[in-house]
Amino acid sequence: MTELLVAAQSIIKRYGTGYYRATFLFPREIREATWTYYTFVRLPDEIVDGQAVTDREQKLAVWIQEWSDVASGTKVSDNDALHAFKRGTDEYHIPLEYSLSFLKSMQQDLTVSRYATYKELQEYMYGSAVVVGYTMSHIIGFTDGALPYAKALGEAFQMTNFLRDIKDDYDARGRIYIPQEDMDRFGVTEAHILNGVVDDAWQSLMKFEIARTRALYERGVAGIALLHPRGRRAVYAAALIYREILDQIEKSNYESFSHRIVVSPFRKTVLLLKALWKRNL
């Protein structure tokens, strides 16, 4: 592998352990394109959320401008990750709008920390997750009608992250991604998150969010057949691994405040094998 690919592999292995394992069910070309794309989305995410980062707004603005220059071909950048992804957008005919929407959502994280409704949250998730699903669909290859299912699966992955990282998002970044309308419905306040309160109200809220997220997985997985066969098992494996996080939240009695919910390496291996042996994919 090239030095750039080695670096990309290191990034996805460090930050996306579950998805990293799933990428090995891709053929080499698609796996390496996925690592390159993950690097493109992970580095600005680290600018926004990395603990040791200063001048976030300025650094993100520089990244966005550099990507605009590289994408348009108006300037040459020394950022190899951007040039690598540009080659991918050309090869797989990925619309520029997808990457710009993602970067817009990164900017939004710098100024928006609450969402009144699920509809508002969906608008954010379009940039933070849905366009990621769209981009991966282009890299894998898809037939007409696949993108609505990619949207559902992207939202499912993102909601799973939100539910797993509620305490960390609140403590480290001051954000709450659970819609206020849902918290109000079940009588949950910020004090639940601040103090790690797991009562009937909190459990009811989490059951509601998990049920909605599972429904998104069901819809998303139903569309895997519309992807090129070379990518179906990897996507299915990723869905199995991420969906397992919801099971682990339930097993913890919805107490994800004192520890980070994880899927064990052994369980990930079992789910990868399940995807590998799955018929009719």
mmCIF file of C-alpha atoms in Angstrom:
data_model
loop_
_atom_site.group_PDB
_atom_site.id
_atom_site.type_symbol
_atom_site.label_atom_id
_atom_site.label_comp_id
_atom_site.label_asym_id
_atom_site.label_seq_id
_atom_site.Cartn_x
_atom_site.Cartn_y
_atom_site.Cartn_z
ATOM 1 C CA MET A 1 0.000 0.000 0.000
ATOM 2 C CA THR A 2 1.023 3.591 -0.482
ATOM 3 C CA GLU A 3 1.978 5.759 2.475
ATOM 4 C CA LEU A 4 -1.298 7.641 2.093
ATOM 5 C CA LEU A 5 -3.347 4.448 2.261
ATOM 6 C CA VAL A 6 -1.432 3.266 5.307
ATOM 7 C CA ALA A 7 -2.304 6.542 7.018
ATOM 8 C CA ALA A 8 -5.945 6.235 5.952
ATOM 9 C CA GLN A 9 -6.094 2.678 7.273
ATOM 10 C CA SER A 10 -4.640 3.837 10.579
ATOM 11 C CA ILE A 11 -7.304 6.531 10.923
ATOM 12 C CA ILE A 12 -10.297 4.274 10.285
ATOM 13 C CA LYS A 13 -8.808 1.529 12.459
ATOM 14 C CA ARG A 14 -8.455 3.980 15.339
ATOM 15 C CA TYR A 15 -11.746 5.856 15.120
ATOM 16 C CA GLY A 16 -14.133 3.462 13.369
ATOM 17 C CA THR A 17 -13.269 0.050 14.742
ATOM 18 C CA GLY A 18 -16.572 -1.631 13.902
ATOM 19 C CA TYR A 19 -16.787 -0.244 10.400
ATOM 20 C CA TYR A 20 -13.088 -0.931 9.834
ATOM 21 C CA ARG A 21 -13.670 -4.643 10.343
ATOM 22 C CA ALA A 22 -16.624 -4.576 7.988
ATOM 23 C CA THR A 23 -14.547 -2.996 5.205
ATOM 24 C CA PHE A 24 -12.592 -6.231 4.863
ATOM 25 C CA LEU A 25 -15.680 -7.731 3.244
ATOM 26 C CA PHE A 26 -15.204 -5.243 0.404
ATOM 27 C CA PRO A 27 -12.927 -6.067 -2.516
ATOM 28 C CA ARG A 28 -9.583 -4.277 -2.236
ATOM 29 C CA GLU A 29 -10.438 -1.396 -4.576
ATOM 30 C CA ILE A 30 -13.639 -0.506 -2.713
ATOM 31 C CA ARG A 31 -12.027 -1.035 0.688
ATOM 32 C CA GLU A 32 -9.217 1.384 -0.091
ATOM 33 C CA ALA A 33 -11.615 3.965 -1.546
ATOM 34 C CA THR A 34 -13.654 3.671 1.654
ATOM 35 C CA TRP A 35 -10.597 4.251 3.833
ATOM 36 C CA THR A 36 -9.734 7.322 1.760
ATOM 37 C CA TYR A 37 -13.261 8.689 2.111
ATOM 38 C CA TYR A 38 -13.318 7.982 5.851
ATOM 39 C CA THR A 39 -10.155 10.049 6.178
ATOM 40 C CA PHE A 40 -11.823 12.930 4.343
ATOM 41 C CA VAL A 41 -14.756 12.999 6.786
ATOM 42 C CA ARG A 42 -12.813 12.120 9.926
ATOM 43 C CA LEU A 43 -10.180 14.847 9.789
ATOM 44 C CA PRO A 44 -12.617 17.804 9.780
ATOM 45 C CA ASP A 45 -14.651 15.993 12.443
ATOM 46 C CA GLU A 46 -11.524 15.960 14.587
ATOM 47 C CA ILE A 47 -11.084 19.687 13.972
ATOM 48 C CA VAL A 48 -14.584 20.215 15.363
ATOM 49 C CA ASP A 49 -14.496 17.707 18.219
ATOM 50 C CA GLY A 50 -10.843 16.986 19.011
ATOM 51 C CA GLN A 51 -10.055 17.841 22.619
ATOM 52 C CA ALA A 52 -6.696 19.522 21.989
ATOM 53 C CA VAL A 53 -7.792 21.587 18.985
ATOM 54 C CA THR A 54 -7.848 25.386 19.168
ATOM 55 C CA ASP A 55 -9.199 27.911 16.650
ATOM 56 C CA ARG A 56 -11.718 25.380 15.413
ATOM 57 C CA GLU A 57 -13.661 27.813 13.241
ATOM 58 C CA GLN A 58 -10.563 29.056 11.455
ATOM 59 C CA LYS A 59 -9.084 25.601 10.903
ATOM 60 C CA LEU A 60 -12.365 24.217 9.594
ATOM 61 C CA ALA A 61 -12.742 27.231 7.288
ATOM 62 C CA VAL A 62 -9.259 26.574 5.909
ATOM 63 C CA TRP A 63 -10.118 22.893 5.325
ATOM 64 C CA ILE A 64 -13.339 23.834 3.518
ATOM 65 C CA GLN A 65 -11.570 26.396 1.342
ATOM 66 C CA GLU A 66 -8.801 23.949 0.486
ATOM 67 C CA TRP A 67 -11.365 21.322 -0.488
ATOM 68 C CA SER A 68 -13.207 23.865 -2.627
ATOM 69 C CA ASP A 69 -9.945 24.706 -4.382
ATOM 70 C CA VAL A 70 -9.010 21.063 -4.933
ATOM 71 C CA ALA A 71 -12.518 20.073 -6.047
ATOM 72 C CA SER A 72 -12.702 22.919 -8.556
ATOM 73 C CA GLY A 73 -9.111 22.543 -9.684
ATOM 74 C CA THR A 74 -8.424 26.235 -9.111
ATOM 75 C CA LYS A 75 -5.468 25.728 -6.752
ATOM 76 C CA VAL A 76 -3.034 23.007 -5.785
ATOM 77 C CA SER A 77 -3.017 22.015 -2.115
ATOM 78 C CA ASP A 78 -0.372 20.099 -0.174
ATOM 79 C CA ASN A 79 -3.187 18.217 1.580
ATOM 80 C CA ASP A 80 -2.819 14.711 0.160
ATOM 81 C CA ALA A 81 -6.059 13.500 1.758
ATOM 82 C CA LEU A 82 -8.049 16.035 -0.253
ATOM 83 C CA HIS A 83 -6.387 15.091 -3.528
ATOM 84 C CA ALA A 84 -6.966 11.406 -2.803
ATOM 85 C CA PHE A 85 -10.655 11.961 -2.226
ATOM 86 C CA LYS A 86 -10.872 14.175 -5.326
ATOM 87 C CA ARG A 87 -9.596 11.252 -7.383
ATOM 88 C CA GLY A 88 -12.311 9.151 -5.778
ATOM 89 C CA THR A 89 -15.067 11.644 -6.566
ATOM 90 C CA ASP A 90 -13.974 11.635 -10.196
ATOM 91 C CA GLU A 91 -13.678 7.871 -10.450
ATOM 92 C CA TYR A 92 -16.986 7.086 -8.765
ATOM 93 C CA HIS A 93 -18.910 10.134 -10.026
ATOM 94 C CA ILE A 94 -19.707 11.399 -6.522
ATOM 95 C CA PRO A 95 -21.645 14.687 -6.580
ATOM 96 C CA LEU A 96 -19.755 17.597 -5.018
ATOM 97 C CA GLU A 97 -22.893 18.562 -3.091
ATOM 98 C CA TYR A 98 -22.436 15.552 -0.804
ATOM 99 C CA SER A 99 -19.064 16.665 0.529
ATOM 100 C CA LEU A 100 -20.165 20.275 0.836
ATOM 101 C CA SER A 101 -23.249 19.231 2.823
ATOM 102 C CA PHE A 102 -21.069 17.177 5.136
ATOM 103 C CA LEU A 103 -18.752 20.102 5.791
ATOM 104 C CA LYS A 104 -21.755 22.358 6.383
ATOM 105 C CA SER A 105 -22.893 19.986 9.136
ATOM 106 C CA MET A 106 -19.427 20.205 10.673
ATOM 107 C CA GLN A 107 -19.776 23.985 10.751
ATOM 108 C CA GLN A 108 -23.195 23.596 12.336
ATOM 109 C CA ASP A 109 -21.684 21.613 15.210
ATOM 110 C CA LEU A 110 -19.662 24.696 16.120
ATOM 111 C CA THR A 111 -22.764 26.813 16.717
ATOM 112 C CA VAL A 112 -25.783 24.530 17.287
ATOM 113 C CA SER A 113 -26.022 22.367 20.396
ATOM 114 C CA ARG A 114 -29.769 21.616 20.686
ATOM 115 C CA TYR A 115 -32.508 20.361 18.363
ATOM 116 C CA ALA A 116 -36.129 21.182 19.048
ATOM 117 C CA THR A 117 -37.656 18.493 16.846
ATOM 118 C CA TYR A 118 -36.693 15.290 15.117
ATOM 119 C CA LYS A 119 -37.240 17.045 11.802
ATOM 120 C CA GLU A 120 -34.550 19.573 12.740
ATOM 121 C CA LEU A 121 -32.247 16.727 13.713
ATOM 122 C CA GLN A 122 -32.896 15.021 10.377
ATOM 123 C CA GLU A 123 -31.826 18.181 8.572
ATOM 124 C CA TYR A 124 -28.532 18.037 10.444
ATOM 125 C CA MET A 125 -28.172 14.293 9.830
ATOM 126 C CA TYR A 126 -28.552 14.835 6.101
ATOM 127 C CA GLY A 127 -25.093 16.399 6.099
ATOM 128 C CA SER A 128 -23.540 14.403 8.918
ATOM 129 C CA ALA A 129 -24.718 10.931 7.882
ATOM 130 C CA VAL A 130 -27.091 10.663 4.923
ATOM 131 C CA VAL A 131 -24.656 12.031 2.352
ATOM 132 C CA VAL A 132 -22.100 9.568 3.732
ATOM 133 C CA GLY A 133 -24.504 6.786 2.798
ATOM 134 C CA TYR A 134 -25.028 8.341 -0.609
ATOM 135 C CA THR A 135 -21.278 8.614 -1.179
ATOM 136 C CA MET A 136 -20.705 5.006 -0.182
ATOM 137 C CA SER A 137 -23.501 3.964 -2.552
ATOM 138 C CA HIS A 138 -21.591 5.620 -5.394
ATOM 139 C CA ILE A 139 -18.341 3.938 -4.389
ATOM 140 C CA ILE A 140 -20.000 0.516 -4.151
ATOM 141 C CA GLY A 141 -22.337 0.946 -7.096
ATOM 142 C CA PHE A 142 -26.129 0.968 -6.955
ATOM 143 C CA THR A 143 -29.286 0.671 -9.010
ATOM 144 C CA ASP A 144 -32.222 3.074 -9.183
ATOM 145 C CA GLY A 145 -34.160 3.358 -5.932
ATOM 146 C CA ALA A 146 -31.231 2.609 -3.606
ATOM 147 C CA LEU A 147 -30.651 6.062 -2.150
ATOM 148 C CA PRO A 148 -33.775 6.299 0.063
ATOM 149 C CA TYR A 149 -32.583 3.118 1.791
ATOM 150 C CA ALA A 150 -29.090 4.576 2.150
ATOM 151 C CA LYS A 151 -30.716 7.580 3.815
ATOM 152 C CA ALA A 152 -32.450 5.357 6.370
ATOM 153 C CA LEU A 153 -29.278 3.419 7.106
ATOM 154 C CA GLY A 154 -27.236 6.600 7.451
ATOM 155 C CA GLU A 155 -29.722 7.993 9.953
ATOM 156 C CA ALA A 156 -29.706 4.672 11.825
ATOM 157 C CA PHE A 157 -25.914 4.736 12.186
ATOM 158 C CA GLN A 158 -25.981 8.361 13.315
ATOM 159 C CA MET A 159 -28.795 7.870 15.817
ATOM 160 C CA THR A 160 -26.933 4.895 17.251
ATOM 161 C CA ASN A 161 -23.890 7.090 17.794
ATOM 162 C CA PHE A 162 -26.052 9.745 19.439
ATOM 163 C CA LEU A 163 -27.636 7.242 21.834
ATOM 164 C CA ARG A 164 -24.290 5.684 22.736
ATOM 165 C CA ASP A 165 -22.480 9.004 23.208
ATOM 166 C CA ILE A 166 -25.131 11.033 25.043
ATOM 167 C CA LYS A 167 -23.000 11.671 28.123
ATOM 168 C CA ASP A 168 -19.783 12.357 26.235
ATOM 169 C CA ASP A 169 -21.477 14.740 23.800
ATOM 170 C CA TYR A 170 -22.935 16.642 26.735
ATOM 171 C CA ASP A 171 -19.877 16.741 28.991
ATOM 172 C CA ALA A 172 -17.185 17.296 26.369
ATOM 173 C CA ARG A 173 -19.034 19.344 23.771
ATOM 174 C CA GLY A 174 -22.148 20.720 25.461
ATOM 175 C CA ARG A 175 -24.430 19.133 22.879
ATOM 176 C CA ILE A 176 -27.660 17.176 23.116
ATOM 177 C CA TYR A 177 -28.727 15.385 19.964
ATOM 178 C CA ILE A 178 -31.931 13.971 21.451
ATOM 179 C CA PRO A 179 -34.797 16.174 20.183
ATOM 180 C CA GLN A 180 -36.276 18.417 22.861
ATOM 181 C CA GLU A 181 -39.778 17.355 21.819
ATOM 182 C CA ASP A 182 -38.907 13.753 22.709
ATOM 183 C CA MET A 183 -37.423 14.723 26.062
ATOM 184 C CA ASP A 184 -40.517 16.778 26.869
ATOM 185 C CA ARG A 185 -42.792 13.913 25.874
ATOM 186 C CA PHE A 186 -41.246 11.592 28.451
ATOM 187 C CA GLY A 187 -40.460 14.159 31.125
ATOM 188 C CA VAL A 188 -36.698 14.044 30.685
ATOM 189 C CA THR A 189 -34.571 17.125 31.396
ATOM 190 C CA GLU A 190 -30.919 18.027 30.991
ATOM 191 C CA ALA A 191 -30.506 17.139 34.659
ATOM 192 C CA HIS A 192 -30.918 13.476 33.709
ATOM 193 C CA ILE A 193 -27.842 13.714 31.496
ATOM 194 C CA LEU A 194 -25.870 15.995 33.795
ATOM 195 C CA ASN A 195 -26.392 13.755 36.813
ATOM 196 C CA GLY A 196 -26.647 10.394 35.064
ATOM 197 C CA VAL A 197 -30.216 9.746 36.235
ATOM 198 C CA VAL A 198 -31.699 6.466 34.992
ATOM 199 C CA ASP A 199 -35.334 6.476 36.059
ATOM 200 C CA ASP A 200 -38.606 5.447 34.416
ATOM 201 C CA ALA A 201 -38.719 8.639 32.365
ATOM 202 C CA TRP A 202 -35.213 8.109 31.024
ATOM 203 C CA GLN A 203 -35.830 4.458 30.218
ATOM 204 C CA SER A 204 -39.047 5.315 28.386
ATOM 205 C CA LEU A 205 -37.234 7.907 26.296
ATOM 206 C CA MET A 206 -34.463 5.497 25.405
ATOM 207 C CA LYS A 207 -36.908 2.751 24.483
ATOM 208 C CA PHE A 208 -38.634 5.182 22.143
ATOM 209 C CA GLU A 209 -35.395 6.299 20.475
ATOM 210 C CA ILE A 210 -34.105 2.743 20.139
ATOM 211 C CA ALA A 211 -37.359 1.572 18.557
ATOM 212 C CA ARG A 212 -37.219 4.403 16.025
ATOM 213 C CA THR A 213 -33.587 3.629 15.239
ATOM 214 C CA ARG A 214 -34.273 -0.083 14.815
ATOM 215 C CA ALA A 215 -37.024 0.783 12.336
ATOM 216 C CA LEU A 216 -34.460 2.794 10.360
ATOM 217 C CA TYR A 217 -32.145 -0.221 10.304
ATOM 218 C CA GLU A 218 -34.953 -2.437 9.049
ATOM 219 C CA ARG A 219 -35.701 -0.050 6.208
ATOM 220 C CA GLY A 220 -32.048 0.500 5.362
ATOM 221 C CA VAL A 221 -31.137 -3.178 5.315
ATOM 222 C CA ALA A 222 -34.091 -3.881 3.017
ATOM 223 C CA GLY A 223 -32.361 -1.814 0.339
ATOM 224 C CA ILE A 224 -28.969 -3.536 0.439
ATOM 225 C CA ALA A 225 -30.063 -5.699 -2.491
ATOM 226 C CA LEU A 226 -30.028 -2.545 -4.629
ATOM 227 C CA LEU A 227 -26.280 -2.154 -4.095
ATOM 228 C CA HIS A 228 -23.698 -3.856 -6.293
ATOM 229 C CA PRO A 229 -23.058 -7.402 -4.991
ATOM 230 C CA ARG A 230 -19.421 -6.509 -4.262
ATOM 231 C CA GLY A 231 -20.489 -4.244 -1.400
ATOM 232 C CA ARG A 232 -23.557 -5.838 0.095
ATOM 233 C CA ARG A 233 -21.947 -8.021 2.754
ATOM 234 C CA ALA A 234 -19.759 -5.239 4.129
ATOM 235 C CA VAL A 235 -22.731 -2.889 4.460
ATOM 236 C CA TYR A 236 -24.807 -5.626 6.072
ATOM 237 C CA ALA A 237 -21.968 -6.397 8.503
ATOM 238 C CA ALA A 238 -21.669 -2.742 9.467
ATOM 239 C CA ALA A 239 -25.416 -2.607 10.097
ATOM 240 C CA LEU A 240 -25.267 -5.712 12.290
ATOM 241 C CA ILE A 241 -22.370 -4.348 14.344
ATOM 242 C CA TYR A 242 -23.889 -0.907 14.850
ATOM 243 C CA ARG A 243 -27.328 -2.333 15.625
ATOM 244 C CA GLU A 244 -25.693 -4.464 18.293
ATOM 245 C CA ILE A 245 -24.882 -1.253 20.162
ATOM 246 C CA LEU A 246 -28.618 -0.766 20.698
ATOM 247 C CA ASP A 247 -28.815 -4.259 22.187
ATOM 248 C CA GLN A 248 -25.943 -3.432 24.527
ATOM 249 C CA ILE A 249 -27.663 -0.222 25.655
ATOM 250 C CA GLU A 250 -30.726 -2.273 26.546
ATOM 251 C CA LYS A 251 -28.630 -4.857 28.382
ATOM 252 C CA SER A 252 -27.091 -2.063 30.466
ATOM 253 C CA ASN A 253 -30.622 -1.106 31.553
ATOM 254 C CA TYR A 254 -30.183 2.118 29.515
ATOM 255 C CA GLU A 255 -27.352 3.230 31.802
ATOM 256 C CA SER A 256 -24.727 4.529 29.388
ATOM 257 C CA PHE A 257 -23.566 7.406 31.573
ATOM 258 C CA SER A 258 -20.803 5.765 33.597
ATOM 259 C CA HIS A 259 -19.211 3.767 30.776
ATOM 260 C CA ARG A 260 -19.030 3.698 26.998
ATOM 261 C CA ILE A 261 -21.176 1.046 25.389
ATOM 262 C CA VAL A 262 -19.046 -1.164 23.148
ATOM 263 C CA VAL A 263 -19.393 -4.300 21.082
ATOM 264 C CA SER A 264 -16.696 -6.798 22.031
ATOM 265 C CA PRO A 265 -14.151 -7.904 19.393
ATOM 266 C CA PHE A 266 -15.475 -11.457 19.689
ATOM 267 C CA ARG A 267 -19.045 -10.333 19.040
ATOM 268 C CA LYS A 268 -17.916 -8.234 16.078
ATOM 269 C CA THR A 269 -16.235 -11.311 14.621
ATOM 270 C CA VAL A 270 -19.420 -13.342 15.084
ATOM 271 C CA LEU A 271 -21.440 -10.670 13.294
ATOM 272 C CA LEU A 272 -18.915 -10.465 10.448
ATOM 273 C CA LEU A 273 -19.218 -14.217 9.975
ATOM 274 C CA LYS A 274 -22.995 -13.899 10.046
ATOM 275 C CA ALA A 275 -22.807 -11.355 7.238
ATOM 276 C CA LEU A 276 -20.370 -13.533 5.322
ATOM 277 C CA TRP A 277 -22.668 -16.545 5.519
ATOM 278 C CA LYS A 278 -25.883 -14.626 4.882
ATOM 279 C CA ARG A 279 -27.774 -15.933 1.893
ATOM 280 C CA ASN A 280 -29.693 -13.829 -0.597
ATOM 281 C CA LEU A 281 -27.619 -10.677 -0.227
#
